[in-house]
Coordinates of C-alpha atoms in Angstrom, one line a residue:
Chain A
M1 CA -30.5 -35.0 9.6
T2 CA -32.2 -35.8 7.6
Q3 CA -33.2 -32.5 6.2
T4 CA -29.6 -33.0 5.1
S5 CA -29.4 -35.8 3.7
Q6 CA -31.9 -35.4 1.4
T7 CA -30.3 -32.6 0.0
T8 CA -27.3 -34.1 -0.3
A9 CA -29.3 -37.0 -2.1
D10 CA -30.7 -34.8 -4.1
Q11 CA -27.4 -32.8 -5.0
V12 CA -25.2 -36.3 -6.2
Q13 CA -28.2 -36.5 -8.2
S14 CA -27.2 -33.1 -9.7
A15 CA -23.8 -33.0 -9.6
K16 CA -24.3 -36.7 -10.9
K17 CA -26.2 -35.2 -14.1
A18 CA -23.6 -32.2 -15.2
P19 CA -23.1 -32.1 -19.1
A20 CA -20.8 -34.9 -20.3
I21 CA -16.7 -34.6 -19.2
G22 CA -15.4 -33.6 -23.3
T23 CA -12.3 -35.7 -25.6
R24 CA -10.2 -32.7 -25.4
P25 CA -7.8 -32.6 -22.6
A26 CA -7.5 -29.0 -20.7
I27 CA -4.7 -29.4 -18.5
E28 CA -1.1 -32.6 -19.2
I29 CA 1.0 -33.2 -17.4
I30 CA 3.5 -35.3 -18.9
G31 CA 7.0 -36.6 -16.3
M32 CA 6.4 -32.8 -14.3
H33 CA 9.2 -32.6 -11.4
K34 CA 10.0 -30.1 -9.1
W35 CA 12.0 -28.9 -5.8
Y36 CA 12.3 -26.0 -3.8
S37 CA 15.8 -25.7 -3.1
D38 CA 16.9 -29.2 -2.7
F39 CA 13.9 -30.8 -1.6
H40 CA 12.5 -33.3 -4.0
V41 CA 8.6 -31.4 -3.7
L42 CA 6.4 -32.9 -6.8
R43 CA 8.2 -36.2 -8.3
D44 CA 7.1 -37.8 -12.0
I45 CA 3.6 -36.8 -11.9
N46 CA 1.3 -38.2 -14.9
L47 CA -2.1 -36.1 -15.3
T48 CA -5.1 -35.5 -18.5
V49 CA -7.4 -34.0 -17.0
Q50 CA -10.4 -33.9 -20.1
D51 CA -12.4 -30.6 -20.2
G52 CA -15.4 -30.0 -17.9
E53 CA -14.1 -33.3 -15.5
R54 CA -13.8 -32.8 -11.9
I55 CA -10.7 -33.5 -10.0
V56 CA -10.0 -33.7 -6.0
I57 CA -7.0 -34.2 -4.6
A58 CA -6.7 -35.5 -1.3
G59 CA -3.3 -36.3 0.3
P60 CA -2.1 -36.0 4.2
S61 CA -0.4 -32.2 4.9
G62 CA 3.2 -31.7 2.7
S63 CA 2.6 -34.3 -0.2
G64 CA 2.9 -31.7 -2.8
K65 CA -1.0 -31.1 -3.1
S66 CA -1.3 -27.1 -3.8
T67 CA 1.8 -27.3 -4.7
L68 CA 0.0 -29.3 -8.0
I69 CA -2.9 -27.6 -8.5
R70 CA -0.1 -23.4 -8.0
C71 CA 1.4 -25.3 -11.3
V72 CA -1.0 -25.1 -13.4
N73 CA -1.4 -21.7 -13.4
R74 CA 2.6 -21.0 -12.3
L75 CA 2.3 -19.9 -9.4
E76 CA 5.1 -22.2 -8.4
E77 CA 7.9 -23.2 -11.6
H78 CA 8.2 -26.1 -12.4
Q79 CA 11.6 -27.8 -13.4
E80 CA 11.5 -31.0 -15.6
G81 CA 8.4 -31.5 -17.4
Q82 CA 5.3 -30.3 -19.0
I83 CA 2.7 -29.2 -18.1
I84 CA -0.2 -28.3 -21.1
V85 CA -3.1 -26.0 -20.6
N86 CA -6.3 -25.3 -22.8
G87 CA -2.8 -26.7 -25.6
V88 CA -0.3 -23.6 -24.2
E89 CA 2.8 -24.7 -22.9
L90 CA 4.4 -23.1 -19.4
T91 CA 7.4 -22.1 -19.8
A92 CA 9.4 -19.1 -18.3
D93 CA 7.9 -17.0 -21.6
L94 CA 5.2 -14.8 -19.6
K95 CA 3.6 -13.5 -22.5
R96 CA 2.3 -17.6 -22.2
I97 CA 1.8 -17.5 -18.7
D98 CA -0.4 -15.7 -18.5
E99 CA -2.3 -16.3 -21.9
V100 CA -2.6 -19.1 -19.2
R101 CA -3.6 -17.3 -16.6
R102 CA -6.7 -15.3 -18.1
E103 CA -8.2 -18.5 -18.6
V104 CA -7.5 -20.2 -15.7
G105 CA -9.3 -18.9 -12.0
M106 CA -8.4 -20.3 -8.8
V107 CA -9.8 -20.4 -5.4
F108 CA -7.1 -19.6 -2.3
Q109 CA -7.3 -21.2 0.9
H110 CA -7.2 -17.5 3.1
F111 CA -9.7 -16.1 0.3
N112 CA -7.0 -13.2 -0.6
L113 CA -9.5 -10.9 -1.8
F114 CA -8.0 -7.5 -1.8
P115 CA -8.9 -5.1 1.7
H116 CA -8.2 -1.2 -0.2
L117 CA -10.7 -2.2 -2.7
T118 CA -14.4 -2.2 -2.8
I119 CA -16.1 -6.6 -3.3
L120 CA -17.5 -4.6 -7.0
Q121 CA -14.0 -3.6 -7.8
N122 CA -12.5 -6.5 -6.4
L123 CA -14.5 -7.7 -9.5
T124 CA -14.5 -5.7 -12.4
L125 CA -10.4 -5.0 -11.9
A126 CA -9.7 -7.7 -13.9
P127 CA -11.8 -7.5 -16.5
I128 CA -11.7 -4.1 -16.6
W129 CA -7.6 -3.9 -16.4
V130 CA -6.8 -7.2 -18.5
R131 CA -10.2 -8.2 -21.2
G132 CA -10.6 -4.3 -21.7
I133 CA -14.2 -5.2 -21.2
P134 CA -15.7 -1.8 -20.6
K135 CA -17.1 -0.4 -17.2
V136 CA -20.5 -0.9 -16.7
E137 CA -20.4 -4.2 -18.9
A138 CA -17.2 -5.2 -15.6
E139 CA -19.5 -4.1 -13.5
A140 CA -22.5 -6.2 -14.6
T141 CA -21.1 -8.9 -15.5
A142 CA -19.8 -9.0 -11.0
M143 CA -23.2 -8.8 -10.4
H144 CA -24.7 -11.2 -12.2
Y145 CA -22.1 -13.6 -10.8
L146 CA -22.6 -12.4 -7.0
E147 CA -26.5 -13.6 -6.8
R148 CA -24.4 -15.8 -8.2
V149 CA -22.9 -16.8 -5.0
K150 CA -26.2 -14.8 -3.5
I151 CA -24.7 -12.3 -2.3
P152 CA -25.5 -8.3 -4.2
E153 CA -25.5 -6.7 -1.2
Q154 CA -22.4 -6.7 -0.2
A155 CA -22.0 -5.5 -3.6
N156 CA -20.8 -1.4 -1.7
K157 CA -19.0 -3.3 1.0
F158 CA -15.2 -4.3 2.0
P159 CA -14.0 -7.8 2.1
G160 CA -13.1 -7.2 5.8
Q161 CA -16.2 -6.4 6.7
L162 CA -16.8 -9.8 5.4
S163 CA -17.7 -12.8 7.2
G164 CA -15.0 -16.1 6.0
G165 CA -17.7 -17.5 3.8
Q166 CA -19.2 -14.8 2.3
Q167 CA -15.6 -13.7 1.2
Q168 CA -14.6 -17.2 0.0
R169 CA -18.0 -16.5 -2.2
V170 CA -17.2 -13.5 -3.6
A171 CA -13.0 -14.6 -4.1
I172 CA -15.5 -17.4 -6.3
A173 CA -17.3 -14.5 -7.0
R174 CA -14.0 -12.2 -8.5
S175 CA -12.9 -15.6 -10.3
L176 CA -15.4 -16.2 -11.8
C177 CA -15.9 -13.3 -13.5
M178 CA -12.8 -13.8 -15.4
Q179 CA -14.7 -16.1 -17.5
P180 CA -11.8 -19.2 -16.8
K181 CA -12.7 -22.7 -19.1
I182 CA -10.9 -23.8 -15.7
M183 CA -11.6 -23.1 -12.1
L184 CA -8.1 -24.3 -9.2
F185 CA -9.5 -24.8 -5.6
D186 CA -7.0 -24.9 -2.9
E187 CA -8.3 -26.0 0.0
P188 CA -11.5 -23.5 -0.3
T189 CA -13.3 -23.8 2.7
S190 CA -10.1 -25.0 5.8
A191 CA -9.5 -21.5 6.8
L192 CA -13.1 -21.7 6.9
D193 CA -15.6 -21.8 10.5
P194 CA -17.8 -25.2 9.8
E195 CA -21.0 -23.6 10.2
M196 CA -19.9 -21.3 6.5
V197 CA -18.3 -24.9 4.9
K198 CA -22.0 -25.4 3.7
E199 CA -22.7 -21.9 1.9
V200 CA -19.0 -22.3 0.0
L201 CA -19.6 -25.8 -0.8
D202 CA -23.1 -25.3 -2.4
V203 CA -21.2 -22.5 -4.9
M204 CA -18.4 -25.1 -6.0
I205 CA -21.4 -27.4 -6.8
S206 CA -23.5 -25.8 -8.3
L207 CA -20.8 -24.9 -10.6
A208 CA -19.9 -28.3 -10.6
E209 CA -23.4 -29.0 -12.3
E210 CA -22.5 -26.5 -15.1
G211 CA -19.4 -28.4 -16.0
M212 CA -17.0 -26.3 -15.4
T213 CA -13.7 -28.2 -14.8
M214 CA -12.2 -28.0 -11.4
I215 CA -8.8 -29.3 -9.5
C216 CA -9.9 -29.3 -6.2
V217 CA -7.9 -29.4 -3.1
T218 CA -9.7 -30.3 -0.2
H219 CA -10.5 -32.7 2.6
E220 CA -14.3 -32.1 2.5
M221 CA -14.9 -36.2 1.6
G222 CA -18.8 -35.2 1.2
F223 CA -17.7 -32.9 -1.5
A224 CA -15.4 -35.1 -3.3
H225 CA -17.6 -38.3 -2.9
Q226 CA -21.0 -36.2 -4.4
V227 CA -18.8 -34.1 -7.3
A228 CA -15.8 -35.3 -8.3
N229 CA -14.9 -38.2 -11.5
R230 CA -12.1 -38.7 -10.1
V231 CA -10.1 -38.5 -6.3
I232 CA -7.2 -38.3 -7.1
F233 CA -4.9 -39.8 -3.9
M234 CA -1.4 -38.2 -3.2
D235 CA 1.8 -38.7 -0.8
Q236 CA 5.6 -37.6 -0.3
G237 CA 5.4 -35.5 -4.0
Q238 CA 2.9 -38.8 -5.9
I239 CA 0.2 -39.8 -7.0
I240 CA 0.1 -43.3 -5.8
E241 CA -3.5 -43.2 -6.6
Q242 CA -6.7 -42.6 -8.9
N243 CA -10.4 -43.5 -8.6
E244 CA -13.4 -42.7 -9.3
P245 CA -14.9 -41.4 -6.3
E246 CA -17.0 -44.6 -4.9
Q247 CA -14.5 -46.9 -5.3
F248 CA -11.7 -44.9 -4.2
F249 CA -13.5 -44.2 -0.6
F250 CA -15.1 -47.6 -0.8
N251 CA -12.0 -50.6 -2.6
P252 CA -9.2 -48.1 -2.2
Q253 CA -6.3 -49.7 -2.9
H254 CA -3.2 -49.2 -1.9
D255 CA -2.1 -49.1 2.2
R256 CA -1.5 -45.2 2.3
T257 CA -4.9 -44.4 0.7
K258 CA -6.1 -47.8 3.2
L259 CA -5.0 -45.3 6.2
F260 CA -5.2 -41.5 5.9
L261 CA -9.5 -43.0 4.9
S262 CA -9.5 -44.5 7.7
Q263 CA -8.9 -41.4 9.8
I264 CA -10.0 -39.1 7.5
L265 CA -13.6 -40.7 8.2
R266 CA -14.5 -41.6 11.6
Chain B
M1 CA -30.9 -32.4 43.7
T2 CA -30.7 -29.0 43.4
N3 CA -30.1 -27.5 39.1
I4 CA -25.9 -27.4 38.5
G5 CA -26.0 -26.9 35.6
F6 CA -28.4 -23.3 34.2
V7 CA -29.5 -23.0 30.9
R8 CA -30.9 -19.5 28.9
S9 CA -34.4 -21.0 28.6
E10 CA -35.3 -18.2 26.4
L11 CA -32.3 -16.0 24.2
I12 CA -31.4 -11.7 26.0
P13 CA -31.5 -9.2 23.9
A14 CA -28.4 -7.0 24.1
K15 CA -28.3 -4.5 26.7
P16 CA -27.9 -0.5 26.4
A17 CA -24.5 -0.3 27.9
P18 CA -24.2 1.1 31.8
N19 CA -23.7 5.2 32.3
R20 CA -20.1 5.9 32.5
I21 CA -19.0 8.1 35.2
S22 CA -18.8 11.7 33.8
G23 CA -18.2 15.3 34.5
P24 CA -15.4 17.3 35.0
M25 CA -14.5 16.6 38.7
A26 CA -14.4 11.9 36.6
W27 CA -11.9 13.8 34.4
V28 CA -9.9 15.1 36.7
Q29 CA -9.7 11.6 39.2
K30 CA -8.9 10.0 36.1
N31 CA -6.9 11.3 34.3
L32 CA -4.9 13.1 36.6
F33 CA -4.7 11.6 40.4
A34 CA -5.7 7.7 39.9
T35 CA -2.8 6.9 42.0
P36 CA -0.8 8.8 44.1
M37 CA 2.0 9.0 42.0
D38 CA -0.5 10.7 38.9
A39 CA -0.5 13.2 41.7
V40 CA 2.7 14.0 41.8
L41 CA 3.5 13.9 38.6
T42 CA 0.6 16.2 37.7
V43 CA 2.0 18.9 40.2
F44 CA 5.9 18.9 39.0
G45 CA 3.3 19.0 35.7
M46 CA 1.6 22.2 36.2
L47 CA 5.2 23.9 38.5
F48 CA 7.0 23.2 35.2
L49 CA 4.1 25.0 32.9
L50 CA 3.9 27.9 35.9
W51 CA 7.9 28.2 35.5
I52 CA 8.0 27.8 31.0
V53 CA 4.7 29.5 29.9
P54 CA 4.7 33.4 31.6
P55 CA 8.2 34.1 30.7
L56 CA 7.7 33.0 27.2
F57 CA 4.3 34.6 26.7
N58 CA 5.8 38.0 28.2
F59 CA 8.7 37.8 25.1
V60 CA 6.7 36.4 22.6
I61 CA 3.5 38.4 23.1
G62 CA 3.1 39.9 26.5
Q63 CA 6.2 42.8 25.4
A64 CA 7.0 42.3 22.4
V65 CA 7.2 45.0 19.6
G66 CA 4.8 44.8 17.3
P67 CA 4.8 45.3 14.0
S68 CA 5.0 49.4 13.7
G69 CA 7.5 49.3 15.8
T70 CA 10.3 50.9 16.4
V71 CA 14.1 49.7 16.7
E72 CA 14.2 52.4 20.6
E73 CA 11.3 49.9 21.7
C74 CA 13.4 46.4 20.9
R75 CA 16.5 47.8 22.8
A76 CA 14.5 49.3 26.0
V77 CA 16.3 47.0 28.7
D78 CA 12.4 45.1 29.8
A79 CA 11.7 44.7 25.8
G80 CA 10.1 41.2 24.6
A81 CA 10.8 39.7 21.0
C82 CA 11.4 42.3 17.9
W83 CA 8.5 41.9 15.5
A84 CA 9.0 44.8 13.9
Y85 CA 12.4 44.1 12.6
I86 CA 10.9 40.7 11.0
Y87 CA 7.6 42.5 9.3
N88 CA 11.1 45.2 7.7
E89 CA 12.7 42.5 6.5
M90 CA 9.6 40.4 5.5
K91 CA 11.0 40.3 1.5
F92 CA 13.8 39.4 2.5
F93 CA 12.6 36.2 4.1
I94 CA 10.8 35.5 2.0
Y95 CA 12.3 36.4 -1.6
G96 CA 15.9 36.4 -0.7
F97 CA 17.6 39.0 -3.9
F98 CA 14.5 38.7 -6.1
D99 CA 14.3 42.6 -7.5
I100 CA 11.8 44.3 -5.4
A101 CA 10.4 45.5 -8.8
E102 CA 9.8 41.6 -9.8
Q103 CA 8.4 40.5 -6.7
W104 CA 5.3 40.1 -7.6
R105 CA 6.3 36.8 -10.1
P106 CA 7.4 33.5 -7.2
N107 CA 3.6 36.1 -6.2
I108 CA 2.2 34.4 -8.6
V109 CA 3.8 30.5 -8.6
F110 CA 3.3 30.9 -5.0
A111 CA -0.1 32.1 -5.6
L112 CA -0.6 28.7 -8.2
G113 CA 0.8 26.8 -6.7
A114 CA -1.4 26.9 -3.9
L115 CA -4.2 26.8 -6.6
L116 CA -3.5 23.4 -7.9
F117 CA -2.3 21.8 -4.9
V118 CA -4.7 23.0 -2.3
P119 CA -7.1 21.1 -3.9
L120 CA -5.1 18.0 -4.9
L121 CA -4.8 17.8 -1.2
I122 CA -8.9 18.0 -0.7
P123 CA -10.0 14.7 -1.3
K124 CA -14.1 16.2 -3.0
V125 CA -12.2 18.0 -4.7
P126 CA -13.4 17.1 -8.7
F127 CA -11.2 16.8 -11.7
K128 CA -8.3 15.5 -9.9
R129 CA -5.9 13.8 -12.9
V130 CA -6.3 16.9 -14.6
N131 CA -5.9 19.1 -11.4
A132 CA -2.2 16.3 -11.1
I133 CA -1.4 16.9 -14.6
L134 CA -1.8 20.5 -14.5
F135 CA 0.9 20.5 -11.1
L136 CA 3.3 18.3 -11.7
L137 CA 3.5 19.2 -15.5
V138 CA 2.5 22.6 -16.8
Y139 CA 2.7 24.6 -13.2
P140 CA 6.9 23.6 -12.2
A141 CA 7.4 25.1 -16.5
V142 CA 5.9 27.9 -15.9
S143 CA 6.7 28.4 -12.7
Y144 CA 10.1 28.2 -14.0
I145 CA 10.2 30.8 -16.9
L146 CA 8.1 32.9 -14.5
L147 CA 11.3 32.9 -12.1
A148 CA 14.1 32.8 -14.0
G149 CA 13.4 35.4 -17.5
G150 CA 15.1 36.0 -19.7
V151 CA 12.1 35.2 -22.2
F152 CA 8.9 37.2 -23.2
G153 CA 10.4 40.7 -22.0
L154 CA 10.5 39.0 -18.2
L155 CA 14.4 40.2 -17.3
E156 CA 16.2 37.4 -16.3
M157 CA 16.5 36.8 -12.8
P158 CA 19.7 34.3 -11.9
T159 CA 19.2 31.6 -9.4
Q160 CA 22.1 32.7 -7.9
K161 CA 18.7 36.1 -7.1
W162 CA 16.6 33.3 -5.7
G163 CA 16.5 33.1 -1.6
G164 CA 14.4 32.7 1.4
L165 CA 11.6 30.6 1.7
L166 CA 11.3 31.2 -2.1
I167 CA 14.2 28.6 -2.6
T168 CA 13.5 26.7 0.6
L169 CA 9.4 25.8 -0.9
I170 CA 10.6 25.1 -4.3
I171 CA 13.5 22.9 -2.8
S172 CA 10.7 20.9 -1.1
V173 CA 8.2 20.0 -3.1
V174 CA 10.8 19.7 -6.3
G175 CA 11.9 16.8 -3.8
I176 CA 9.0 15.4 -2.3
T177 CA 7.6 15.3 -5.9
L178 CA 10.3 13.9 -7.3
S179 CA 12.0 11.3 -4.9
F180 CA 8.7 10.1 -3.3
P181 CA 8.4 7.9 -7.2
L182 CA 11.9 7.6 -7.3
G183 CA 11.4 5.2 -4.0
I184 CA 9.2 3.5 -4.9
V185 CA 11.0 3.2 -8.5
L186 CA 13.9 1.5 -6.2
A187 CA 11.9 0.0 -3.2
L188 CA 10.2 -1.8 -6.7
G189 CA 13.8 -2.2 -8.0
R190 CA 15.6 -4.4 -4.7
Q191 CA 12.9 -6.7 -4.5
S192 CA 13.5 -7.9 -8.9
T193 CA 14.0 -11.5 -9.5
L194 CA 16.6 -9.9 -12.2
P195 CA 20.1 -9.9 -10.5
V196 CA 21.2 -6.3 -12.3
I197 CA 18.4 -4.1 -11.8
K198 CA 18.9 -6.4 -8.2
T199 CA 22.5 -4.7 -7.8
L200 CA 22.1 -1.2 -8.7
C201 CA 19.7 -0.6 -6.8
V202 CA 21.0 -1.6 -3.4
A203 CA 24.1 -0.2 -4.7
F204 CA 22.2 3.2 -4.7
I205 CA 21.1 2.6 -1.8
E206 CA 23.4 1.8 0.6
L207 CA 25.9 4.8 -0.9
I208 CA 22.9 7.1 -0.7
R209 CA 22.3 6.5 2.0
A210 CA 25.7 5.6 4.4
V211 CA 27.3 9.7 3.1
P212 CA 25.3 12.7 5.1
L213 CA 24.0 15.4 2.9
I214 CA 26.3 17.6 3.4
T215 CA 28.2 15.0 1.7
I216 CA 26.6 15.2 -0.5
L217 CA 26.3 18.4 -1.2
F218 CA 29.5 19.3 -1.0
M219 CA 29.8 17.2 -3.8
A220 CA 27.1 18.1 -5.9
S221 CA 28.8 21.7 -5.5
I222 CA 33.1 21.3 -5.4
M223 CA 33.2 17.7 -7.0
L224 CA 30.9 17.3 -9.8
P225 CA 32.2 20.3 -11.7
L226 CA 35.7 19.2 -11.4
F227 CA 34.8 16.3 -13.4
M228 CA 33.1 18.2 -15.9
P229 CA 34.3 19.0 -18.5
Q230 CA 35.5 22.7 -18.4
G231 CA 33.7 25.7 -19.4
T232 CA 30.2 23.9 -18.1
T233 CA 28.4 25.3 -15.7
M234 CA 25.9 23.2 -13.6
D235 CA 23.3 25.6 -12.0
K236 CA 23.8 25.5 -8.5
L237 CA 20.2 25.4 -7.9
L238 CA 19.4 22.2 -9.9
R239 CA 22.8 20.9 -7.9
A240 CA 21.4 21.1 -4.8
L241 CA 18.3 20.0 -6.1
V242 CA 18.9 16.7 -7.4
G243 CA 21.3 16.1 -4.1
V244 CA 18.3 16.6 -1.5
T245 CA 16.0 14.6 -3.7
L246 CA 18.7 11.4 -4.7
F247 CA 19.5 11.6 -0.7
T248 CA 16.3 11.3 -0.2
S249 CA 14.2 9.0 -2.8
A250 CA 17.7 6.4 -0.9
Y251 CA 15.3 6.4 2.4
M252 CA 12.1 6.7 0.6
A253 CA 13.1 3.1 -1.0
E254 CA 13.6 1.8 2.7
V255 CA 10.7 2.9 4.1
V256 CA 8.5 2.1 0.9
R257 CA 10.1 -1.4 0.7
G258 CA 8.9 -1.7 4.4
G259 CA 5.5 -1.3 2.8
L260 CA 5.4 -3.8 0.0
Q261 CA 7.7 -6.1 2.3
A262 CA 3.9 -5.8 5.0
I263 CA 1.9 -7.1 2.0
P264 CA 1.1 -11.4 2.4
R265 CA 2.0 -12.8 -0.4
G266 CA -0.9 -14.1 -0.8
Q267 CA -2.5 -10.8 -2.9
Y268 CA 0.4 -10.3 -5.0
E269 CA -0.8 -14.5 -6.5
A270 CA -4.4 -13.9 -6.2
G271 CA -3.4 -10.6 -8.6
A272 CA -1.2 -13.0 -10.8
S273 CA -3.6 -15.4 -11.0
L274 CA -5.9 -13.2 -12.5
G275 CA -4.3 -12.8 -15.1
L276 CA -2.8 -9.3 -14.4
G277 CA 0.5 -8.1 -15.3
Y278 CA 4.0 -7.5 -12.8
S279 CA 3.0 -3.2 -13.4
Q280 CA -0.5 -4.1 -13.2
R281 CA -0.5 -5.8 -9.9
M282 CA 1.9 -3.1 -8.3
Y283 CA -0.3 -0.4 -9.8
F284 CA -4.0 -1.6 -8.7
I285 CA -3.2 -3.8 -5.6
I286 CA -0.2 -4.1 -3.6
L287 CA 1.2 -0.5 -3.6
P288 CA -2.0 1.3 -2.0
Q289 CA -1.7 -1.3 0.5
A290 CA 1.5 -1.2 1.2
L291 CA 2.4 3.4 0.8
K292 CA -1.4 3.5 3.7
H293 CA 0.6 1.1 6.0
V294 CA 4.0 3.3 5.8
I295 CA 2.3 6.7 5.5
P296 CA 3.9 8.0 9.0
G297 CA 7.4 6.7 7.6
I298 CA 7.2 8.4 3.6
V299 CA 5.5 11.4 5.7
N300 CA 8.7 11.7 8.3
N301 CA 11.2 12.0 5.7
F302 CA 9.3 14.7 4.3
I303 CA 9.8 16.4 6.9
S304 CA 13.6 16.1 7.8
L305 CA 13.9 17.2 4.1
F306 CA 12.1 19.7 4.5
K307 CA 14.1 21.3 7.0
D308 CA 17.5 19.6 5.5
T309 CA 16.7 22.8 2.8
S310 CA 18.6 24.5 5.4
L311 CA 21.5 23.0 4.7
V312 CA 21.8 24.2 1.4
Y313 CA 23.7 27.0 3.1
I314 CA 26.7 25.0 2.4
V315 CA 26.8 26.2 -1.1
G316 CA 26.2 29.5 -1.1
M317 CA 22.5 29.8 -0.6
K318 CA 20.4 31.7 1.1
D319 CA 17.1 29.6 2.5
L320 CA 15.1 30.7 4.5
L321 CA 16.8 30.3 7.6
E322 CA 19.7 31.6 6.1
A323 CA 18.5 34.4 4.7
V324 CA 17.5 34.8 8.3
K325 CA 20.8 34.8 9.5
T326 CA 22.3 37.1 7.3
K327 CA 20.2 39.6 8.4
N328 CA 20.5 38.9 11.6
D329 CA 24.3 39.3 11.6
S330 CA 24.3 41.8 9.6
A331 CA 21.0 44.5 9.8
L332 CA 23.0 46.5 11.7
E333 CA 20.1 50.1 11.9
W334 CA 17.9 46.9 13.7
Q335 CA 20.7 45.3 16.4
S336 CA 19.6 45.1 19.7
S337 CA 19.5 42.0 22.5
N338 CA 16.1 40.5 20.8
T339 CA 16.3 40.8 17.7
A340 CA 18.8 37.5 16.8
T341 CA 16.5 35.8 19.2
T342 CA 13.3 37.3 16.8
G343 CA 15.4 35.9 13.9
Y344 CA 15.3 32.8 15.0
L345 CA 12.3 32.0 16.5
F346 CA 10.0 33.3 13.1
A347 CA 12.0 30.5 11.5
A348 CA 10.9 28.0 14.1
M349 CA 7.9 29.0 13.3
V350 CA 6.9 28.6 9.3
F351 CA 8.9 25.4 10.0
W352 CA 7.5 24.6 12.6
I353 CA 4.0 25.7 10.6
F354 CA 4.8 23.4 8.0
C355 CA 5.5 20.6 8.8
F356 CA 3.2 20.8 11.9
S357 CA 0.8 20.9 8.7
M358 CA 1.8 17.9 7.1
S359 CA 2.2 15.5 10.0
R360 CA -2.0 16.9 10.4
Y361 CA -2.1 15.9 6.6
S362 CA -0.8 12.4 6.7
I363 CA -2.8 11.6 10.1
F364 CA -6.1 12.3 8.2
M365 CA -5.3 10.9 5.1
E366 CA -4.4 7.4 6.9
R367 CA -7.9 8.1 8.6
R368 CA -9.4 8.1 5.0
L369 CA -7.1 5.7 3.8
N370 CA -8.5 2.6 6.2
T371 CA -10.9 1.1 5.1
G372 CA -9.6 -2.2 5.0
H373 CA -8.5 -3.5 7.6
K374 CA -11.5 -2.5 9.0
R375 CA -12.8 -5.1 11.5

């Protein structure tokens, strides 16, 4: 146990050493509302994420966390308000949507690797066909990121042959191959066996250390505490509290936050 | 105190599995006589085979008249199948009324088809793209020129003269290669979020599926000319091709849609989040998986298309079955009690060989593509 807390402390140190947050907003969400037919899922969301900022979104299930980050790359459509990503406003215009998606990587709860393609093909598909990078170069980049997530030896296997943790690391590498400016993580460790959570979190921590702009929906409060610049708490489709992790965890303001924290931090 | 808990002090290595009892006796016991009911079924099965196989064998091989036989032998009381009849009329069964002196033309078409199609089926053969272009674009044009003639000094051969296996293969190959992509387009259209496209696709599929193929062929051959301006003629074969293709594509669309529905939403989302556009997502991610799921259904459609080609007799064309029937009825010099049976048996065997090959190939393809869900 002491070993773990030791490394954790080191990681906290290094995470805090991450490059300073920029002053250019990477994502601006202004007065955004979303409905699923009649159900008001997201209500008046206002959120600005600066370049290099690392944000963790927490909250009970059904509070709209996932829906919120899925709006950022328009996997979900919002009905009111504005979402501006890297200076591009998301509208029904498909060109803009693709422009935003090229620069925003996303990691899903269930990995969503392409099961009929090898790991290497999973990683090179988008760089080749979206970015127009030559195959050889795309493969070199892919191997670079596979080494980063520590599974270069799996390059020619199929996703079904990998463990959950390995698949999720491949999914992260797949997003990184597009060299995105922003990474969205939608509960990346929720579908993993407990033994595999750490290997995925380690990759995410190292990304944070490099100054990647990140928004993570996660229940890993330890990770949030270590890595986040800001923790956002959502309930009933609204942001009801946001603060620095230290304040958020040890001095929550809202009653709902206190209840939530008391239930997950025992 | 006795030790109630068992804890392993060191992990044991994996052992080889115990030998299973094998040998013919064990197999018979396990598969044929495992329970009294099994034993009864086995005995009945054996009796059924004894009842059906020897007469069948005698008819097809034992007492059959070989290719070099004469009609007198076929007319003998105890004669079996009259293969001499098939052998002598083979040209008609294959080419229909195609002029005998010109039958080298369909022969080239057959040979060229095999030469281009077989390598396309074998995964290891290289140059798939060139091969596919040759087969899909160049081959049809060359075949048409060769068969129809009228240019390059080739004698003109109207499609009314084409027949037999030639017609069966033309309709099924063209029908399969056109209805498959058309079906995919219809299936994607049916899932479209654009209301006009969706409605058109749904209307087309539901209309065509709700009508028997015979009706479509009838409409194509009898009704269509009525709507056309006076004097325009549309080739009968072309009409049949259009009818069969549209009919099969509607079915194909529904099969493909089944496959599309089996693909989790996450696959679409992962593709989208990487910035892949709609057509790239479909082509690289969704369709390869969806089509793999529905290979049995697709091949089912191919097989029924192949057999349905025999319905073109409705519009007056002589496909293989109709050619056989024509000879059965009109080849007086081969008249015997077994002539017609032999003719139909021959047609059935040809159909079976083609359909069974398609079935086996599809199983091979399924195995080969089964990489994704391997655990």
